[in-house]
Tab-separated table of C-alpha atoms in Angstrom:
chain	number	residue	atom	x	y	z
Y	597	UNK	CA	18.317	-14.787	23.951
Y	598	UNK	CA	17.093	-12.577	26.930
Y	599	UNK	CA	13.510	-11.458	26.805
Y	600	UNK	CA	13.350	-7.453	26.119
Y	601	UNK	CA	10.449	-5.470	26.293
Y	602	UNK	CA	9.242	-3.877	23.233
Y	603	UNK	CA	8.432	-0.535	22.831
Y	604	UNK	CA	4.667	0.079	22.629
Y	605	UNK	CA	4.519	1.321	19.103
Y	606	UNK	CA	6.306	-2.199	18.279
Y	607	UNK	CA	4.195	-4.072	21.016
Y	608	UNK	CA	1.499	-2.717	18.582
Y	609	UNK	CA	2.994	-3.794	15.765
Y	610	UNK	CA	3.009	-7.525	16.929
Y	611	UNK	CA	-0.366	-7.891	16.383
Y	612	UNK	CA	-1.311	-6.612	12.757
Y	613	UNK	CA	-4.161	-8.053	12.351
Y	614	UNK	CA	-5.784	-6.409	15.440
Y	615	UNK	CA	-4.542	-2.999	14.993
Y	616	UNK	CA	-5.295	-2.629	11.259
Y	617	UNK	CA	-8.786	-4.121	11.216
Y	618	UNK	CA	-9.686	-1.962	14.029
Y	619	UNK	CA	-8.147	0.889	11.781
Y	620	UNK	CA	-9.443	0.307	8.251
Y	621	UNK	CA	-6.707	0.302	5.051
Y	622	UNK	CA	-4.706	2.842	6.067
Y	623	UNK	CA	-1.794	4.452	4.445
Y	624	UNK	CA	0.664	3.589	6.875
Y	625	UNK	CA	0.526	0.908	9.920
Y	626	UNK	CA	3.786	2.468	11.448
Y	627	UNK	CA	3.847	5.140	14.129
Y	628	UNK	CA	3.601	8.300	13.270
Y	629	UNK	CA	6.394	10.775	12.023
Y	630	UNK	CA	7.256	12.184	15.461
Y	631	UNK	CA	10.903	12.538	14.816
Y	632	UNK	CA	13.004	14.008	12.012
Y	633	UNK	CA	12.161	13.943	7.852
Y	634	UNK	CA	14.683	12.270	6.098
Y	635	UNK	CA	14.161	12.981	2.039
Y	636	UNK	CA	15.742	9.236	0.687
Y	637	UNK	CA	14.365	9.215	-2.907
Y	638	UNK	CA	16.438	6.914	-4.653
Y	639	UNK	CA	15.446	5.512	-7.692
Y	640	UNK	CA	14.917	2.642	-7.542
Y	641	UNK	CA	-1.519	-9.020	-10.222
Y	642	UNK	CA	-3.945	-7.235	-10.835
Y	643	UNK	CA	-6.686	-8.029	-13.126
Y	644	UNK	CA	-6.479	-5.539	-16.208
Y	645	UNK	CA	-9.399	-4.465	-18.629
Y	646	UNK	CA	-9.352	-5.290	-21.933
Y	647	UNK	CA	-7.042	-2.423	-24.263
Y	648	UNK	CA	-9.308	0.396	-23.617
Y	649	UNK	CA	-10.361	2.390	-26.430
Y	650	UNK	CA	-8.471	6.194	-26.585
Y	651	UNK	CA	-12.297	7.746	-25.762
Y	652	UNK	CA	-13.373	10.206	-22.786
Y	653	UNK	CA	-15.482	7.095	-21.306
Y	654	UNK	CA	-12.350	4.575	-21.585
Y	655	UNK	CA	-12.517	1.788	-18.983
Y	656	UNK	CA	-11.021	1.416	-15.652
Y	657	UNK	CA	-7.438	-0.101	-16.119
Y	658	UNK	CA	-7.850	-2.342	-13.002
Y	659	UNK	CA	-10.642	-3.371	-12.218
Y	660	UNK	CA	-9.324	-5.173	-8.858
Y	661	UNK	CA	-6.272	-5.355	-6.369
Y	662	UNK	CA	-4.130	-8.533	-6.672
Y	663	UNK	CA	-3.141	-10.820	-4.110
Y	664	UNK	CA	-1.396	-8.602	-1.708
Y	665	UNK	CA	0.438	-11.607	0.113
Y	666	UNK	CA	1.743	-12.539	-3.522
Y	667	UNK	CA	3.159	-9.325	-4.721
Y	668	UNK	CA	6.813	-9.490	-3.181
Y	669	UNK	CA	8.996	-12.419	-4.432
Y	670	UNK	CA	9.567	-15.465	-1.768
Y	671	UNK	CA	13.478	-14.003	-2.298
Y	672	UNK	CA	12.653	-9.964	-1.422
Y	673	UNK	CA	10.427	-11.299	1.969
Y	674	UNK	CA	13.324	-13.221	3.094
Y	675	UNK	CA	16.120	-10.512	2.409
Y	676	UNK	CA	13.901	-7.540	3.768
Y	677	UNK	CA	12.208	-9.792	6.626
Y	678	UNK	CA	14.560	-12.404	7.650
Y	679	UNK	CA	12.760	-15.021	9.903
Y	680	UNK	CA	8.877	-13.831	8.204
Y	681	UNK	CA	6.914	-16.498	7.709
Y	682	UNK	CA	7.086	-15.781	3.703
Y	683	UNK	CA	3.179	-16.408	3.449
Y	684	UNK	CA	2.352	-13.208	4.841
Y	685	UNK	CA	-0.593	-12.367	6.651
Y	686	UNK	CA	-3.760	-10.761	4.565
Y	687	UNK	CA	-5.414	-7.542	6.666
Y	688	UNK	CA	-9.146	-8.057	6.675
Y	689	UNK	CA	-10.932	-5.413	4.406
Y	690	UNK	CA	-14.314	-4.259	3.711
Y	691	UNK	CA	-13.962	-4.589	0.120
Y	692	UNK	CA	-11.222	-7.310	-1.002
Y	693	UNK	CA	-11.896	-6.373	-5.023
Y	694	UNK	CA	-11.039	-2.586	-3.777
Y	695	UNK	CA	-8.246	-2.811	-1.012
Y	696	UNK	CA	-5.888	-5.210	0.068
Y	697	UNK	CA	-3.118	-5.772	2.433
Y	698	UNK	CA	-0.571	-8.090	3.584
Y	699	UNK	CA	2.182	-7.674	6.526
Y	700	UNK	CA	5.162	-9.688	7.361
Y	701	UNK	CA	6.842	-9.382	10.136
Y	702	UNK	CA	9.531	-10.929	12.621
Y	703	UNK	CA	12.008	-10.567	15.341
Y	704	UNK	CA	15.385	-12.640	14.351
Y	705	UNK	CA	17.701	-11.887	17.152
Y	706	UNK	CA	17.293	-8.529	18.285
Y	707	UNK	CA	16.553	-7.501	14.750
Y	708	UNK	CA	13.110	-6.677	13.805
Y	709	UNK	CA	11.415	-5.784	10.579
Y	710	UNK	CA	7.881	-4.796	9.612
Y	711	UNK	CA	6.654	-5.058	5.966
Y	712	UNK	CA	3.061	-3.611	4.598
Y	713	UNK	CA	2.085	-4.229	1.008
Y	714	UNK	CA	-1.107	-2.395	0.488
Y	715	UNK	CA	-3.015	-1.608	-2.962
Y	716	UNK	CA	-6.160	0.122	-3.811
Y	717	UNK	CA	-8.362	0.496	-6.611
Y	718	UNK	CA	-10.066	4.183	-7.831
Y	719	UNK	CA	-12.769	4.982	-9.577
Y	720	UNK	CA	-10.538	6.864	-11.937
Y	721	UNK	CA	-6.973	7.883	-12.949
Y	722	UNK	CA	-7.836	11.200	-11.857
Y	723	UNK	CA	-8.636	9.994	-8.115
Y	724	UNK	CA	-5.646	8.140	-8.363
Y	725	UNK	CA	-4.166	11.464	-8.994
Y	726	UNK	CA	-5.670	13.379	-6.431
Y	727	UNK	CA	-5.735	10.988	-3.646
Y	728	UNK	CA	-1.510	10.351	-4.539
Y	729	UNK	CA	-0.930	13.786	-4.087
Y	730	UNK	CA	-2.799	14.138	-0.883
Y	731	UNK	CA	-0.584	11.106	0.441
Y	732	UNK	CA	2.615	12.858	-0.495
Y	733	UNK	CA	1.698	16.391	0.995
Y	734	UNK	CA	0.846	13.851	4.530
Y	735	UNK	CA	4.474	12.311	3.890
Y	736	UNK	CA	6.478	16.025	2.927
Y	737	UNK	CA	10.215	15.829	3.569
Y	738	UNK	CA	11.208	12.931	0.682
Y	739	UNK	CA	11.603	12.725	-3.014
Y	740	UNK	CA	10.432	11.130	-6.427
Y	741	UNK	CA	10.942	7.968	-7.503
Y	742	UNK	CA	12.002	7.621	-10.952
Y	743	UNK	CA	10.181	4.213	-12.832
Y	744	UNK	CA	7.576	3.710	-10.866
Y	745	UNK	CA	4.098	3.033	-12.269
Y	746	UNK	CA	2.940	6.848	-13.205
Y	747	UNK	CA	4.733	8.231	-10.641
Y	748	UNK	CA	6.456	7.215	-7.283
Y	749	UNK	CA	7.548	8.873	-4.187
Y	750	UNK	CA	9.831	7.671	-0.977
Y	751	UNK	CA	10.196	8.872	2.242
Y	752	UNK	CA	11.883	7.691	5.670
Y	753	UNK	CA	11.338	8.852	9.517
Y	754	UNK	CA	12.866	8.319	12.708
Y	755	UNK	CA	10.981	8.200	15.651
Y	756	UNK	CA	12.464	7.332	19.205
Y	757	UNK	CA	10.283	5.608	22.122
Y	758	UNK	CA	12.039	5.059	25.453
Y	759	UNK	CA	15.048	5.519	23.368
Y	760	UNK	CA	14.036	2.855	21.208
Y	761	UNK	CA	14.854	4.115	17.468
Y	762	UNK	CA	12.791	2.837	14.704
Y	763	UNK	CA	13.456	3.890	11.150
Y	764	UNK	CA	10.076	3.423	8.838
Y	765	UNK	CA	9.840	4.126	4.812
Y	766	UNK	CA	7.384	4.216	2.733
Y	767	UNK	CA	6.836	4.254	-0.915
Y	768	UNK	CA	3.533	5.811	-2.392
Y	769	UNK	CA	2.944	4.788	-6.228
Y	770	UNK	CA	-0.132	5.636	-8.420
Y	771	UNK	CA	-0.145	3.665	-11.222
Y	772	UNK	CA	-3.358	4.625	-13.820
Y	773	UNK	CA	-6.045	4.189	-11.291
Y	774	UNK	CA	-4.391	2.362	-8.833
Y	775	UNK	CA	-2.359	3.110	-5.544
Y	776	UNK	CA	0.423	0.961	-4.301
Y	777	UNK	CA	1.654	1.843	-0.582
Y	778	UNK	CA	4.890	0.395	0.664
Y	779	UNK	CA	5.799	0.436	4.831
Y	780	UNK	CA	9.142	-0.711	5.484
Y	781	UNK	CA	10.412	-0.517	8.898
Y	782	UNK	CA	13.195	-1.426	11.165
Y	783	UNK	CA	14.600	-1.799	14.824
Y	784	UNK	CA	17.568	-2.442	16.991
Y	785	UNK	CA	16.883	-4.582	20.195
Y	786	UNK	CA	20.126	-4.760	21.291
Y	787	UNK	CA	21.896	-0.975	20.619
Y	788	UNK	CA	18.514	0.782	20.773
Y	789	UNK	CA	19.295	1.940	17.077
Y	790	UNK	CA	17.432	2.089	13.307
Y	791	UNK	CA	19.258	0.539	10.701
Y	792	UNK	CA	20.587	3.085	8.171
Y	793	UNK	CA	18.496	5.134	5.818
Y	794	UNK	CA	19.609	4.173	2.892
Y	795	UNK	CA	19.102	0.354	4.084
Y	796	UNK	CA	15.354	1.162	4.565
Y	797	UNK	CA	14.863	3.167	1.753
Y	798	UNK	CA	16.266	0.724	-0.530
Y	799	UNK	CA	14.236	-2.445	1.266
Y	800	UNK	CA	10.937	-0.354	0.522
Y	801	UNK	CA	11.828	0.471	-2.735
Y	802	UNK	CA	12.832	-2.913	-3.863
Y	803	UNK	CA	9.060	-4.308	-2.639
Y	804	UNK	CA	7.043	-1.502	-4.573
Y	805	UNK	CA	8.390	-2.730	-7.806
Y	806	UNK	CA	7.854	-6.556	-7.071
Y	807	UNK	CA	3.923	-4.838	-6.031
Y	808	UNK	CA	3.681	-2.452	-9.409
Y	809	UNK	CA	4.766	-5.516	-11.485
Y	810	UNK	CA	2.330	-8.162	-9.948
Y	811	UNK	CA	-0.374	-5.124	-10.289
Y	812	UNK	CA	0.440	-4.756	-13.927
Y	813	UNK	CA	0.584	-8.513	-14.200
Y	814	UNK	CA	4.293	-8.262	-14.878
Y	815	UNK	CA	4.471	-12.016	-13.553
């Protein structure tokens, strides 16, 4: 295979560990939405208190993130990120019982795919709530997703970089007092294009329920 130059938003991407660190848990590691909105809503652990009483001063219903790196099935990581060492790679955080995040990614071919499982634990259901919606209103131009913990929402972008097309989605879940954050992404060494909407809608889709059901201790 001839050597190609990456893009520098991908370049970036190479080295997760770097970037994020230096950037904190963020929503997104992907570039930013330079390109056009494209609404894709399709529809589509953590430790957990004891049954909390139906009172005003009710418990937290997770009480910490789970294994990030252990929240997508061995199956999903090889289907979405073919060539990913299925491991994954945990992002360094401040606060491990609070946020956590693990990336896979790989090159097979001239095929590359980025995957970001992130979760994060509130105070409350309420700034759950709050900080969902203020992730949605960041991410305008997709849609609901229908099953999702308390409520779930999708969204993909194109961006282009020395006509390099990249297609990222990412699925934003709140879940009681939780936050799940999906970033799915996707390039095309060889034509220069994204794979297809739907294809990364889908992908991101399919690892926010393997993450809500190894929050909620599903397995």
């Amino acid at each position: 295979m001839r050597s190609l130059p990456l893009p520098l938003a991908l370049t970036a991407r190479l080295s997760p560990v770097v970037v994020l660190a230096a950037a904190g848990w963020t929503l997104s590691s992907g570039p930013a939405p330079t390109g056009d909105h494209e609404s894709a809503s399709k529809g589509g652990g953590g430790t957990k208190s004891a049954s909390a009483p139906s009172t005003a001063a009710a418990s937290k219903t997770y009480t910490s993130s789970p294994a990030p790196c252990g929240s997508v099935t061995v199956k999903n990581i090889k289907s979405l990120v073919p060539g990913a060492k299925t491991a994954g790679k945990e992002i360094p955080s401040t606060d491990t019982k609070l946020r956590r995040t693990c990336s896979w990614n790989a090159l097979k071919g001239y095929d590359y795919r980025w995957l970001d499982v992130s979760f994060e634990i509130t105070d409350s259901d309420e700034s759950a709530q709050k900080t969902y919606k203020q992730r949605i209103e960041e991410k305008s131009g997709g849609g609901d997703v229908p099953g999702l913990g308390d409520q779930g929402y999708s969204v993909v972008n194109l961006t282009t970089e020395d006509k390099q097309q990249t297609r990222e989605g990412v699925v934003i879940v709140q879940a009681s007092n939780a936050l799940v954050v999906i970033t799915y992404n996707g390039s095309d060494f060889e034509s220069k294009k994204a794979p297809d909407t739907d294809l990364i809608n889908k992908g991101a889709i399919k690892a926010a329920k393997d993450a809500v059901a190894a929050l909620e201790g599903g397995r």
